[in-house]
Amino acid sequence: MRYDLDDLRLFLHIVAEGSITAGARRMHLSLPSASARVRSLEHHAGVALLVRGRRGVRPTPAGTTLARHARDVLAHAARLEGAVTSYSRRPAAPLTLLAGGSAMYRLVPQALVTFLREHPDADVDVHESRTPNTLRMLADGAADLGVVIDNEAGDSDVRIELLGDDSLVVIGQAGGILAGRTSLAYREVAEHPLVGLDGDSSLRRWIEKNLGPHAPAARYRTTVADINVLVALAAAGVGLAIAPRRAVEGDQRLDVCELQDPWSRRHHLLAWGATDRMPAASALAEHLRVAAAAAG
């Protein structure tokens, strides 16, 4: 037996209002037209669906069953229509988000998960980029949003706001050579075997820029492309490593020490493009703020 979706909508309105007249009004139908539709439903069902009374109508047991299933049918139809219609809409140009390697670890992925779930019609192109390049692209209108480092932002013309702490710490295997230590300088860190990020990574290049040409030579046992792998190697005792604090907080496999060097204390900033596109850019920015707040 097939039911017209509009007839089902009308029937649900009548049940909700307790009146054929009120249900017809919600469907923008005349009373005779609505009554004819209800009679047609009852004819197809072969059973009375409404009990008519002086004060209105109420569903029969069969009508209650029809109403319950009608809600399910209409909800499924709405989901089906939405899924198919999404392919017919012309997609908007994707947002472009630039961020350094540290932000790519937790901040950007967490923000993308929630943003993309809540905004199925929005797409985002994400690229790793160092702060100077990010600011240049934002100023040129070649990107929409960027996550940059405060001590590299300088006097940029783009709009910026504070996101959160991105200080660096030294990490090693729990109970290892860092046991009992709370802080140490990089010159002491460099006396031990290290594991590090690839030379092309934005975080590694930032560290080396701040160390300067006269920093003690470090022995890297290996370099890797991913912070997750870096942390795992340090936790296994392969060597010490320098990593963002929020990437390792609460990891029981590690001992974590503050770095005494001033360059280790830094913050993430949210930077806006010269021609930010509303509301998608603003929505993504809010998800970045929430992710930064959750990371502490």
PDB file of C-alpha atoms in Angstrom:
ATOM      1  CA  MET A   1       0.000   0.000   0.000  1.00  0.00           C
ATOM      2  CA  ARG A   2       1.401   3.384  -1.018  1.00  0.00           C
ATOM      3  CA  TYR A   3       0.812   6.612   0.871  1.00  0.00           C
ATOM      4  CA  ASP A   4       1.296  10.146  -0.428  1.00  0.00           C
ATOM      5  CA  LEU A   5       3.829  12.033   1.717  1.00  0.00           C
ATOM      6  CA  ASP A   6       1.650  15.152   1.840  1.00  0.00           C
ATOM      7  CA  ASP A   7      -1.275  13.039   3.077  1.00  0.00           C
ATOM      8  CA  LEU A   8       0.933  11.672   5.829  1.00  0.00           C
ATOM      9  CA  ARG A   9       2.037  15.195   6.773  1.00  0.00           C
ATOM     10  CA  LEU A  10      -1.588  16.306   6.888  1.00  0.00           C
ATOM     11  CA  PHE A  11      -2.556  13.360   9.080  1.00  0.00           C
ATOM     12  CA  LEU A  12       0.254  14.132  11.560  1.00  0.00           C
ATOM     13  CA  HIS A  13      -0.832  17.767  11.743  1.00  0.00           C
ATOM     14  CA  ILE A  14      -4.436  16.722  12.396  1.00  0.00           C
ATOM     15  CA  VAL A  15      -3.368  14.335  15.165  1.00  0.00           C
ATOM     16  CA  ALA A  16      -1.111  16.982  16.710  1.00  0.00           C
ATOM     17  CA  GLU A  17      -3.815  19.665  16.588  1.00  0.00           C
ATOM     18  CA  GLY A  18      -6.750  17.393  17.453  1.00  0.00           C
ATOM     19  CA  SER A  19      -8.697  19.045  14.640  1.00  0.00           C
ATOM     20  CA  ILE A  20      -9.085  18.512  10.909  1.00  0.00           C
ATOM     21  CA  THR A  21      -9.652  22.244  10.487  1.00  0.00           C
ATOM     22  CA  ALA A  22      -6.404  23.147  12.281  1.00  0.00           C
ATOM     23  CA  GLY A  23      -4.478  20.456  10.421  1.00  0.00           C
ATOM     24  CA  ALA A  24      -5.770  21.779   7.107  1.00  0.00           C
ATOM     25  CA  ARG A  25      -4.707  25.280   8.064  1.00  0.00           C
ATOM     26  CA  ARG A  26      -1.128  24.127   8.759  1.00  0.00           C
ATOM     27  CA  MET A  27      -1.028  22.496   5.310  1.00  0.00           C
ATOM     28  CA  HIS A  28      -2.661  25.536   3.642  1.00  0.00           C
ATOM     29  CA  LEU A  29      -5.598  23.404   2.523  1.00  0.00           C
ATOM     30  CA  SER A  30      -9.326  24.040   2.576  1.00  0.00           C
ATOM     31  CA  LEU A  31     -11.354  22.008   5.060  1.00  0.00           C
ATOM     32  CA  PRO A  32     -13.210  20.056   2.291  1.00  0.00           C
ATOM     33  CA  SER A  33      -9.897  19.180   0.630  1.00  0.00           C
ATOM     34  CA  ALA A  34      -8.342  18.031   3.922  1.00  0.00           C
ATOM     35  CA  SER A  35     -11.419  15.961   4.805  1.00  0.00           C
ATOM     36  CA  ALA A  36     -11.322  14.295   1.386  1.00  0.00           C
ATOM     37  CA  ARG A  37      -7.647  13.397   1.898  1.00  0.00           C
ATOM     38  CA  VAL A  38      -8.389  11.835   5.289  1.00  0.00           C
ATOM     39  CA  ARG A  39     -11.266   9.805   3.816  1.00  0.00           C
ATOM     40  CA  SER A  40      -8.894   8.637   1.063  1.00  0.00           C
ATOM     41  CA  LEU A  41      -6.358   7.533   3.684  1.00  0.00           C
ATOM     42  CA  GLU A  42      -9.022   5.599   5.558  1.00  0.00           C
ATOM     43  CA  HIS A  43     -10.266   4.035   2.330  1.00  0.00           C
ATOM     44  CA  HIS A  44      -6.764   2.805   1.418  1.00  0.00           C
ATOM     45  CA  ALA A  45      -6.150   1.602   4.960  1.00  0.00           C
ATOM     46  CA  GLY A  46      -9.510  -0.163   5.108  1.00  0.00           C
ATOM     47  CA  VAL A  47     -10.035   1.005   8.678  1.00  0.00           C
ATOM     48  CA  ALA A  48     -11.050   4.165  10.532  1.00  0.00           C
ATOM     49  CA  LEU A  49      -8.075   6.283  11.503  1.00  0.00           C
ATOM     50  CA  LEU A  50      -9.827   9.066  13.433  1.00  0.00           C
ATOM     51  CA  VAL A  51     -12.610   9.207  15.978  1.00  0.00           C
ATOM     52  CA  ARG A  52     -14.702  12.310  15.245  1.00  0.00           C
ATOM     53  CA  GLY A  53     -16.257  14.122  18.160  1.00  0.00           C
ATOM     54  CA  ARG A  54     -17.892  17.439  18.964  1.00  0.00           C
ATOM     55  CA  ARG A  55     -14.606  18.818  20.338  1.00  0.00           C
ATOM     56  CA  GLY A  56     -12.377  17.577  17.560  1.00  0.00           C
ATOM     57  CA  VAL A  57     -10.767  14.324  16.546  1.00  0.00           C
ATOM     58  CA  ARG A  58      -8.421  11.750  18.081  1.00  0.00           C
ATOM     59  CA  PRO A  59      -6.626   8.820  16.458  1.00  0.00           C
ATOM     60  CA  THR A  60      -7.961   5.284  16.651  1.00  0.00           C
ATOM     61  CA  PRO A  61      -5.455   2.526  17.559  1.00  0.00           C
ATOM     62  CA  ALA A  62      -4.873   2.102  13.824  1.00  0.00           C
ATOM     63  CA  GLY A  63      -4.435   5.878  13.476  1.00  0.00           C
ATOM     64  CA  THR A  64      -1.887   5.938  16.294  1.00  0.00           C
ATOM     65  CA  THR A  65       0.090   3.219  14.546  1.00  0.00           C
ATOM     66  CA  LEU A  66      -0.085   5.089  11.233  1.00  0.00           C
ATOM     67  CA  ALA A  67       1.105   8.300  12.896  1.00  0.00           C
ATOM     68  CA  ARG A  68       4.083   6.570  14.470  1.00  0.00           C
ATOM     69  CA  HIS A  69       5.198   5.029  11.187  1.00  0.00           C
ATOM     70  CA  ALA A  70       4.419   8.215   9.250  1.00  0.00           C
ATOM     71  CA  ARG A  71       6.951  10.097  11.390  1.00  0.00           C
ATOM     72  CA  ASP A  72       9.605   7.509  10.539  1.00  0.00           C
ATOM     73  CA  VAL A  73       8.737   7.597   6.820  1.00  0.00           C
ATOM     74  CA  LEU A  74       8.871  11.391   6.631  1.00  0.00           C
ATOM     75  CA  ALA A  75      12.162  11.567   8.575  1.00  0.00           C
ATOM     76  CA  HIS A  76      13.714   8.990   6.247  1.00  0.00           C
ATOM     77  CA  ALA A  77      12.406  10.852   3.191  1.00  0.00           C
ATOM     78  CA  ALA A  78      13.965  14.086   4.475  1.00  0.00           C
ATOM     79  CA  ARG A  79      17.339  12.412   4.980  1.00  0.00           C
ATOM     80  CA  LEU A  80      17.152  10.829   1.536  1.00  0.00           C
ATOM     81  CA  GLU A  81      16.286  14.152  -0.110  1.00  0.00           C
ATOM     82  CA  GLY A  82      19.128  15.894   1.705  1.00  0.00           C
ATOM     83  CA  ALA A  83      21.644  13.257   0.688  1.00  0.00           C
ATOM     84  CA  VAL A  84      20.670  13.397  -2.987  1.00  0.00           C
ATOM     85  CA  THR A  85      20.248  17.182  -3.130  1.00  0.00           C
ATOM     86  CA  SER A  86      23.785  17.695  -1.803  1.00  0.00           C
ATOM     87  CA  TYR A  87      25.083  16.336  -5.120  1.00  0.00           C
ATOM     88  CA  SER A  88      23.069  18.815  -7.165  1.00  0.00           C
ATOM     89  CA  ARG A  89      24.276  21.907  -5.280  1.00  0.00           C
ATOM     90  CA  ARG A  90      27.207  23.669  -6.800  1.00  0.00           C
ATOM     91  CA  PRO A  91      29.987  23.368  -4.228  1.00  0.00           C
ATOM     92  CA  ALA A  92      31.504  26.560  -2.909  1.00  0.00           C
ATOM     93  CA  ALA A  93      35.215  27.154  -3.317  1.00  0.00           C
ATOM     94  CA  PRO A  94      37.062  25.460  -0.450  1.00  0.00           C
ATOM     95  CA  LEU A  95      38.493  27.449   2.413  1.00  0.00           C
ATOM     96  CA  THR A  96      42.280  27.481   2.632  1.00  0.00           C
ATOM     97  CA  LEU A  97      43.799  26.940   6.072  1.00  0.00           C
ATOM     98  CA  LEU A  98      47.548  27.216   6.660  1.00  0.00           C
ATOM     99  CA  ALA A  99      49.299  26.056   9.833  1.00  0.00           C
ATOM    100  CA  GLY A 100      52.690  25.038  11.131  1.00  0.00           C
ATOM    101  CA  GLY A 101      53.672  21.501  12.074  1.00  0.00           C
ATOM    102  CA  SER A 102      52.878  21.944  15.748  1.00  0.00           C
ATOM    103  CA  ALA A 103      49.312  23.054  15.042  1.00  0.00           C
ATOM    104  CA  MET A 104      48.892  20.133  12.650  1.00  0.00           C
ATOM    105  CA  TYR A 105      49.308  17.700  15.522  1.00  0.00           C
ATOM    106  CA  ARG A 106      46.083  18.171  17.495  1.00  0.00           C
ATOM    107  CA  LEU A 107      44.685  21.654  17.043  1.00  0.00           C
ATOM    108  CA  VAL A 108      43.908  21.577  13.321  1.00  0.00           C
ATOM    109  CA  PRO A 109      42.645  17.946  13.168  1.00  0.00           C
ATOM    110  CA  GLN A 110      40.287  18.465  16.109  1.00  0.00           C
ATOM    111  CA  ALA A 111      38.891  21.666  14.611  1.00  0.00           C
ATOM    112  CA  LEU A 112      38.437  20.043  11.193  1.00  0.00           C
ATOM    113  CA  VAL A 113      36.523  17.065  12.603  1.00  0.00           C
ATOM    114  CA  THR A 114      33.887  19.221  14.266  1.00  0.00           C
ATOM    115  CA  PHE A 115      33.732  21.852  11.516  1.00  0.00           C
ATOM    116  CA  LEU A 116      33.327  19.398   8.631  1.00  0.00           C
ATOM    117  CA  ARG A 117      30.681  17.417  10.504  1.00  0.00           C
ATOM    118  CA  GLU A 118      28.628  20.524  11.191  1.00  0.00           C
ATOM    119  CA  HIS A 119      29.144  22.060   7.734  1.00  0.00           C
ATOM    120  CA  PRO A 120      28.656  19.320   5.105  1.00  0.00           C
ATOM    121  CA  ASP A 121      28.603  21.890   2.281  1.00  0.00           C
ATOM    122  CA  ALA A 122      31.995  23.385   3.182  1.00  0.00           C
ATOM    123  CA  ASP A 123      35.370  22.018   2.118  1.00  0.00           C
ATOM    124  CA  VAL A 124      38.785  22.946   3.490  1.00  0.00           C
ATOM    125  CA  ASP A 125      42.219  22.782   1.859  1.00  0.00           C
ATOM    126  CA  VAL A 126      44.862  22.435   4.588  1.00  0.00           C
ATOM    127  CA  HIS A 127      48.580  23.027   4.040  1.00  0.00           C
ATOM    128  CA  GLU A 128      51.560  23.037   6.380  1.00  0.00           C
ATOM    129  CA  SER A 129      53.273  26.397   6.203  1.00  0.00           C
ATOM    130  CA  ARG A 130      55.747  28.405   8.256  1.00  0.00           C
ATOM    131  CA  THR A 131      54.540  31.638   9.831  1.00  0.00           C
ATOM    132  CA  PRO A 132      56.243  34.105   7.410  1.00  0.00           C
ATOM    133  CA  ASN A 133      54.832  32.343   4.370  1.00  0.00           C
ATOM    134  CA  THR A 134      51.406  32.001   5.979  1.00  0.00           C
ATOM    135  CA  LEU A 135      51.204  35.716   6.755  1.00  0.00           C
ATOM    136  CA  ARG A 136      52.315  36.611   3.247  1.00  0.00           C
ATOM    137  CA  MET A 137      49.649  34.391   1.662  1.00  0.00           C
ATOM    138  CA  LEU A 138      46.945  35.719   3.981  1.00  0.00           C
ATOM    139  CA  ALA A 139      47.871  39.324   3.150  1.00  0.00           C
ATOM    140  CA  ASP A 140      47.755  38.494  -0.570  1.00  0.00           C
ATOM    141  CA  GLY A 141      44.312  36.937  -0.272  1.00  0.00           C
ATOM    142  CA  ALA A 142      45.676  33.495  -1.195  1.00  0.00           C
ATOM    143  CA  ALA A 143      44.431  31.885   2.038  1.00  0.00           C
ATOM    144  CA  ASP A 144      41.516  32.388   4.403  1.00  0.00           C
ATOM    145  CA  LEU A 145      42.892  31.477   7.831  1.00  0.00           C
ATOM    146  CA  GLY A 146      46.245  30.632   9.342  1.00  0.00           C
ATOM    147  CA  VAL A 147      47.625  29.382  12.643  1.00  0.00           C
ATOM    148  CA  VAL A 148      50.932  31.176  13.265  1.00  0.00           C
ATOM    149  CA  ILE A 149      53.532  31.587  16.007  1.00  0.00           C
ATOM    150  CA  ASP A 150      53.553  34.810  18.020  1.00  0.00           C
ATOM    151  CA  ASN A 151      57.283  35.562  17.994  1.00  0.00           C
ATOM    152  CA  GLU A 152      57.377  35.297  14.190  1.00  0.00           C
ATOM    153  CA  ALA A 153      54.236  37.307  13.501  1.00  0.00           C
ATOM    154  CA  GLY A 154      55.965  40.684  13.880  1.00  0.00           C
ATOM    155  CA  ASP A 155      54.042  43.706  12.626  1.00  0.00           C
ATOM    156  CA  SER A 156      51.943  41.910  10.068  1.00  0.00           C
ATOM    157  CA  ASP A 157      49.053  43.772   8.479  1.00  0.00           C
ATOM    158  CA  VAL A 158      46.652  40.825   8.842  1.00  0.00           C
ATOM    159  CA  ARG A 159      44.198  40.554  11.705  1.00  0.00           C
ATOM    160  CA  ILE A 160      45.380  38.203  14.455  1.00  0.00           C
ATOM    161  CA  GLU A 161      44.101  36.925  17.791  1.00  0.00           C
ATOM    162  CA  LEU A 162      45.524  34.723  20.534  1.00  0.00           C
ATOM    163  CA  LEU A 163      44.651  31.036  20.344  1.00  0.00           C
ATOM    164  CA  GLY A 164      46.687  29.418  23.108  1.00  0.00           C
ATOM    165  CA  ASP A 165      49.973  28.154  24.461  1.00  0.00           C
ATOM    166  CA  ASP A 166      52.342  26.292  22.151  1.00  0.00           C
ATOM    167  CA  SER A 167      55.440  26.132  24.332  1.00  0.00           C
ATOM    168  CA  LEU A 168      58.067  23.492  23.656  1.00  0.00           C
ATOM    169  CA  VAL A 169      59.388  20.988  26.199  1.00  0.00           C
ATOM    170  CA  VAL A 170      61.992  18.236  26.244  1.00  0.00           C
ATOM    171  CA  ILE A 171      60.709  14.685  26.629  1.00  0.00           C
ATOM    172  CA  GLY A 172      62.269  11.328  27.377  1.00  0.00           C
ATOM    173  CA  GLN A 173      61.367   7.846  28.547  1.00  0.00           C
ATOM    174  CA  ALA A 174      59.662   7.775  31.958  1.00  0.00           C
ATOM    175  CA  GLY A 175      62.201   6.909  34.635  1.00  0.00           C
ATOM    176  CA  GLY A 176      65.097   7.664  32.284  1.00  0.00           C
ATOM    177  CA  ILE A 177      67.703  10.396  32.270  1.00  0.00           C
ATOM    178  CA  LEU A 178      65.100  13.137  32.850  1.00  0.00           C
ATOM    179  CA  ALA A 179      63.768  11.522  36.037  1.00  0.00           C
ATOM    180  CA  GLY A 180      63.719  14.039  38.880  1.00  0.00           C
ATOM    181  CA  ARG A 181      64.437  16.990  36.596  1.00  0.00           C
ATOM    182  CA  THR A 182      61.972  19.821  36.136  1.00  0.00           C
ATOM    183  CA  SER A 183      63.871  21.999  33.652  1.00  0.00           C
ATOM    184  CA  LEU A 184      67.077  22.180  31.676  1.00  0.00           C
ATOM    185  CA  ALA A 185      68.678  24.274  28.959  1.00  0.00           C
ATOM    186  CA  TYR A 186      69.016  23.192  25.354  1.00  0.00           C
ATOM    187  CA  ARG A 187      72.799  23.069  25.623  1.00  0.00           C
ATOM    188  CA  GLU A 188      72.378  20.198  28.109  1.00  0.00           C
ATOM    189  CA  VAL A 189      69.731  18.514  25.983  1.00  0.00           C
ATOM    190  CA  ALA A 190      72.153  18.502  23.056  1.00  0.00           C
ATOM    191  CA  GLU A 191      74.634  16.452  25.084  1.00  0.00           C
ATOM    192  CA  HIS A 192      72.316  13.451  24.779  1.00  0.00           C
ATOM    193  CA  PRO A 193      71.253  11.440  21.721  1.00  0.00           C
ATOM    194  CA  LEU A 194      68.132  12.951  20.196  1.00  0.00           C
ATOM    195  CA  VAL A 195      65.266  12.010  17.946  1.00  0.00           C
ATOM    196  CA  GLY A 196      63.894  14.842  15.835  1.00  0.00           C
ATOM    197  CA  LEU A 197      61.578  15.890  13.060  1.00  0.00           C
ATOM    198  CA  ASP A 198      62.639  15.932   9.418  1.00  0.00           C
ATOM    199  CA  GLY A 199      64.702  18.902   8.339  1.00  0.00           C
ATOM    200  CA  ASP A 200      61.894  20.130   6.091  1.00  0.00           C
ATOM    201  CA  SER A 201      59.297  20.243   8.857  1.00  0.00           C
ATOM    202  CA  SER A 202      58.203  23.731   9.873  1.00  0.00           C
ATOM    203  CA  LEU A 203      58.740  23.011  13.594  1.00  0.00           C
ATOM    204  CA  ARG A 204      62.285  21.696  13.095  1.00  0.00           C
ATOM    205  CA  ARG A 205      63.199  24.704  10.956  1.00  0.00           C
ATOM    206  CA  TRP A 206      61.711  27.060  13.549  1.00  0.00           C
ATOM    207  CA  ILE A 207      63.772  25.467  16.322  1.00  0.00           C
ATOM    208  CA  GLU A 208      67.004  25.635  14.344  1.00  0.00           C
ATOM    209  CA  LYS A 209      66.362  29.254  13.386  1.00  0.00           C
ATOM    210  CA  ASN A 210      65.997  30.188  17.054  1.00  0.00           C
ATOM    211  CA  LEU A 211      69.008  28.147  18.152  1.00  0.00           C
ATOM    212  CA  GLY A 212      71.236  30.150  15.842  1.00  0.00           C
ATOM    213  CA  PRO A 213      74.552  29.199  14.221  1.00  0.00           C
ATOM    214  CA  HIS A 214      76.470  28.846  17.487  1.00  0.00           C
ATOM    215  CA  ALA A 215      74.231  26.267  19.133  1.00  0.00           C
ATOM    216  CA  PRO A 216      75.900  23.011  20.236  1.00  0.00           C
ATOM    217  CA  ALA A 217      75.862  20.306  17.598  1.00  0.00           C
ATOM    218  CA  ALA A 218      73.205  17.680  18.256  1.00  0.00           C
ATOM    219  CA  ARG A 219      73.341  13.989  17.381  1.00  0.00           C
ATOM    220  CA  TYR A 220      70.069  12.833  15.905  1.00  0.00           C
ATOM    221  CA  ARG A 221      69.703   9.070  16.021  1.00  0.00           C
ATOM    222  CA  THR A 222      66.852   9.403  13.545  1.00  0.00           C
ATOM    223  CA  THR A 223      64.485  11.992  12.140  1.00  0.00           C
ATOM    224  CA  VAL A 224      60.829  11.407  11.343  1.00  0.00           C
ATOM    225  CA  ALA A 225      57.998  13.269   9.642  1.00  0.00           C
ATOM    226  CA  ASP A 226      55.304  12.841  12.286  1.00  0.00           C
ATOM    227  CA  ILE A 227      55.080  14.113  15.865  1.00  0.00           C
ATOM    228  CA  ASN A 228      53.258  10.938  16.923  1.00  0.00           C
ATOM    229  CA  VAL A 229      56.267   8.872  15.835  1.00  0.00           C
ATOM    230  CA  LEU A 230      58.642  11.334  17.504  1.00  0.00           C
ATOM    231  CA  VAL A 231      56.829  10.962  20.827  1.00  0.00           C
ATOM    232  CA  ALA A 232      56.712   7.172  20.525  1.00  0.00           C
ATOM    233  CA  LEU A 233      60.481   6.974  19.914  1.00  0.00           C
ATOM    234  CA  ALA A 234      61.215   9.208  22.888  1.00  0.00           C
ATOM    235  CA  ALA A 235      58.882   7.131  25.075  1.00  0.00           C
ATOM    236  CA  ALA A 236      60.708   3.978  23.999  1.00  0.00           C
ATOM    237  CA  GLY A 237      64.027   5.425  25.176  1.00  0.00           C
ATOM    238  CA  VAL A 238      65.575   5.895  21.746  1.00  0.00           C
ATOM    239  CA  GLY A 239      66.552   9.471  22.588  1.00  0.00           C
ATOM    240  CA  LEU A 240      65.364  12.766  23.980  1.00  0.00           C
ATOM    241  CA  ALA A 241      63.119  14.971  21.843  1.00  0.00           C
ATOM    242  CA  ILE A 242      61.720  18.493  21.755  1.00  0.00           C
ATOM    243  CA  ALA A 243      57.962  18.600  21.274  1.00  0.00           C
ATOM    244  CA  PRO A 244      54.963  20.889  21.884  1.00  0.00           C
ATOM    245  CA  ARG A 245      53.796  20.625  25.482  1.00  0.00           C
ATOM    246  CA  ARG A 246      50.195  19.935  24.547  1.00  0.00           C
ATOM    247  CA  ALA A 247      51.298  16.990  22.393  1.00  0.00           C
ATOM    248  CA  VAL A 248      52.614  15.120  25.429  1.00  0.00           C
ATOM    249  CA  GLU A 249      50.585  16.292  28.436  1.00  0.00           C
ATOM    250  CA  GLY A 250      49.257  13.356  30.424  1.00  0.00           C
ATOM    251  CA  ASP A 251      51.381  10.774  28.589  1.00  0.00           C
ATOM    252  CA  GLN A 252      52.476   8.386  31.345  1.00  0.00           C
ATOM    253  CA  ARG A 253      55.200   6.937  29.139  1.00  0.00           C
ATOM    254  CA  LEU A 254      57.189  10.161  29.335  1.00  0.00           C
ATOM    255  CA  ASP A 255      59.133  12.402  31.636  1.00  0.00           C
ATOM    256  CA  VAL A 256      58.599  16.029  30.602  1.00  0.00           C
ATOM    257  CA  CYS A 257      60.905  18.938  31.464  1.00  0.00           C
ATOM    258  CA  GLU A 258      60.640  22.641  30.867  1.00  0.00           C
ATOM    259  CA  LEU A 259      63.169  24.195  28.532  1.00  0.00           C
ATOM    260  CA  GLN A 260      64.933  27.148  30.136  1.00  0.00           C
ATOM    261  CA  ASP A 261      65.622  28.841  26.799  1.00  0.00           C
ATOM    262  CA  PRO A 262      63.320  31.844  26.152  1.00  0.00           C
ATOM    263  CA  TRP A 263      62.579  30.716  22.587  1.00  0.00           C
ATOM    264  CA  SER A 264      60.763  27.642  23.911  1.00  0.00           C
ATOM    265  CA  ARG A 265      57.898  29.780  25.233  1.00  0.00           C
ATOM    266  CA  ARG A 266      55.569  30.675  22.414  1.00  0.00           C
ATOM    267  CA  HIS A 267      51.862  30.949  21.535  1.00  0.00           C
ATOM    268  CA  HIS A 268      49.606  30.105  18.643  1.00  0.00           C
ATOM    269  CA  LEU A 269      47.797  32.983  16.975  1.00  0.00           C
ATOM    270  CA  LEU A 270      44.827  32.830  14.635  1.00  0.00           C
ATOM    271  CA  ALA A 271      45.450  34.988  11.564  1.00  0.00           C
ATOM    272  CA  TRP A 272      42.797  36.116   9.079  1.00  0.00           C
ATOM    273  CA  GLY A 273      43.058  36.578   5.348  1.00  0.00           C
ATOM    274  CA  ALA A 274      42.703  40.006   3.794  1.00  0.00           C
ATOM    275  CA  THR A 275      39.327  39.055   2.303  1.00  0.00           C
ATOM    276  CA  ASP A 276      37.868  36.554   4.751  1.00  0.00           C
ATOM    277  CA  ARG A 277      34.750  34.808   3.464  1.00  0.00           C
ATOM    278  CA  MET A 278      31.818  34.913   5.833  1.00  0.00           C
ATOM    279  CA  PRO A 279      30.284  32.880   7.351  1.00  0.00           C
ATOM    280  CA  ALA A 280      32.385  29.799   6.541  1.00  0.00           C
ATOM    281  CA  ALA A 281      35.703  31.355   7.601  1.00  0.00           C
ATOM    282  CA  SER A 282      34.171  32.642  10.820  1.00  0.00           C
ATOM    283  CA  ALA A 283      32.702  29.222  11.568  1.00  0.00           C
ATOM    284  CA  LEU A 284      36.048  27.489  11.021  1.00  0.00           C
ATOM    285  CA  ALA A 285      37.756  30.110  13.195  1.00  0.00           C
ATOM    286  CA  GLU A 286      35.344  29.348  16.028  1.00  0.00           C
ATOM    287  CA  HIS A 287      36.108  25.635  15.782  1.00  0.00           C
ATOM    288  CA  LEU A 288      39.824  26.431  15.977  1.00  0.00           C
ATOM    289  CA  ARG A 289      39.175  28.510  19.111  1.00  0.00           C
ATOM    290  CA  VAL A 290      37.240  25.671  20.731  1.00  0.00           C
ATOM    291  CA  ALA A 291      39.925  23.121  19.859  1.00  0.00           C
ATOM    292  CA  ALA A 292      42.630  25.411  21.264  1.00  0.00           C
ATOM    293  CA  ALA A 293      40.680  25.895  24.489  1.00  0.00           C
ATOM    294  CA  ALA A 294      40.176  22.145  24.854  1.00  0.00           C
ATOM    295  CA  ALA A 295      43.918  21.580  24.461  1.00  0.00           C
ATOM    296  CA  GLY A 296      44.534  23.950  27.376  1.00  0.00           C
TER     297      GLY A 296
END
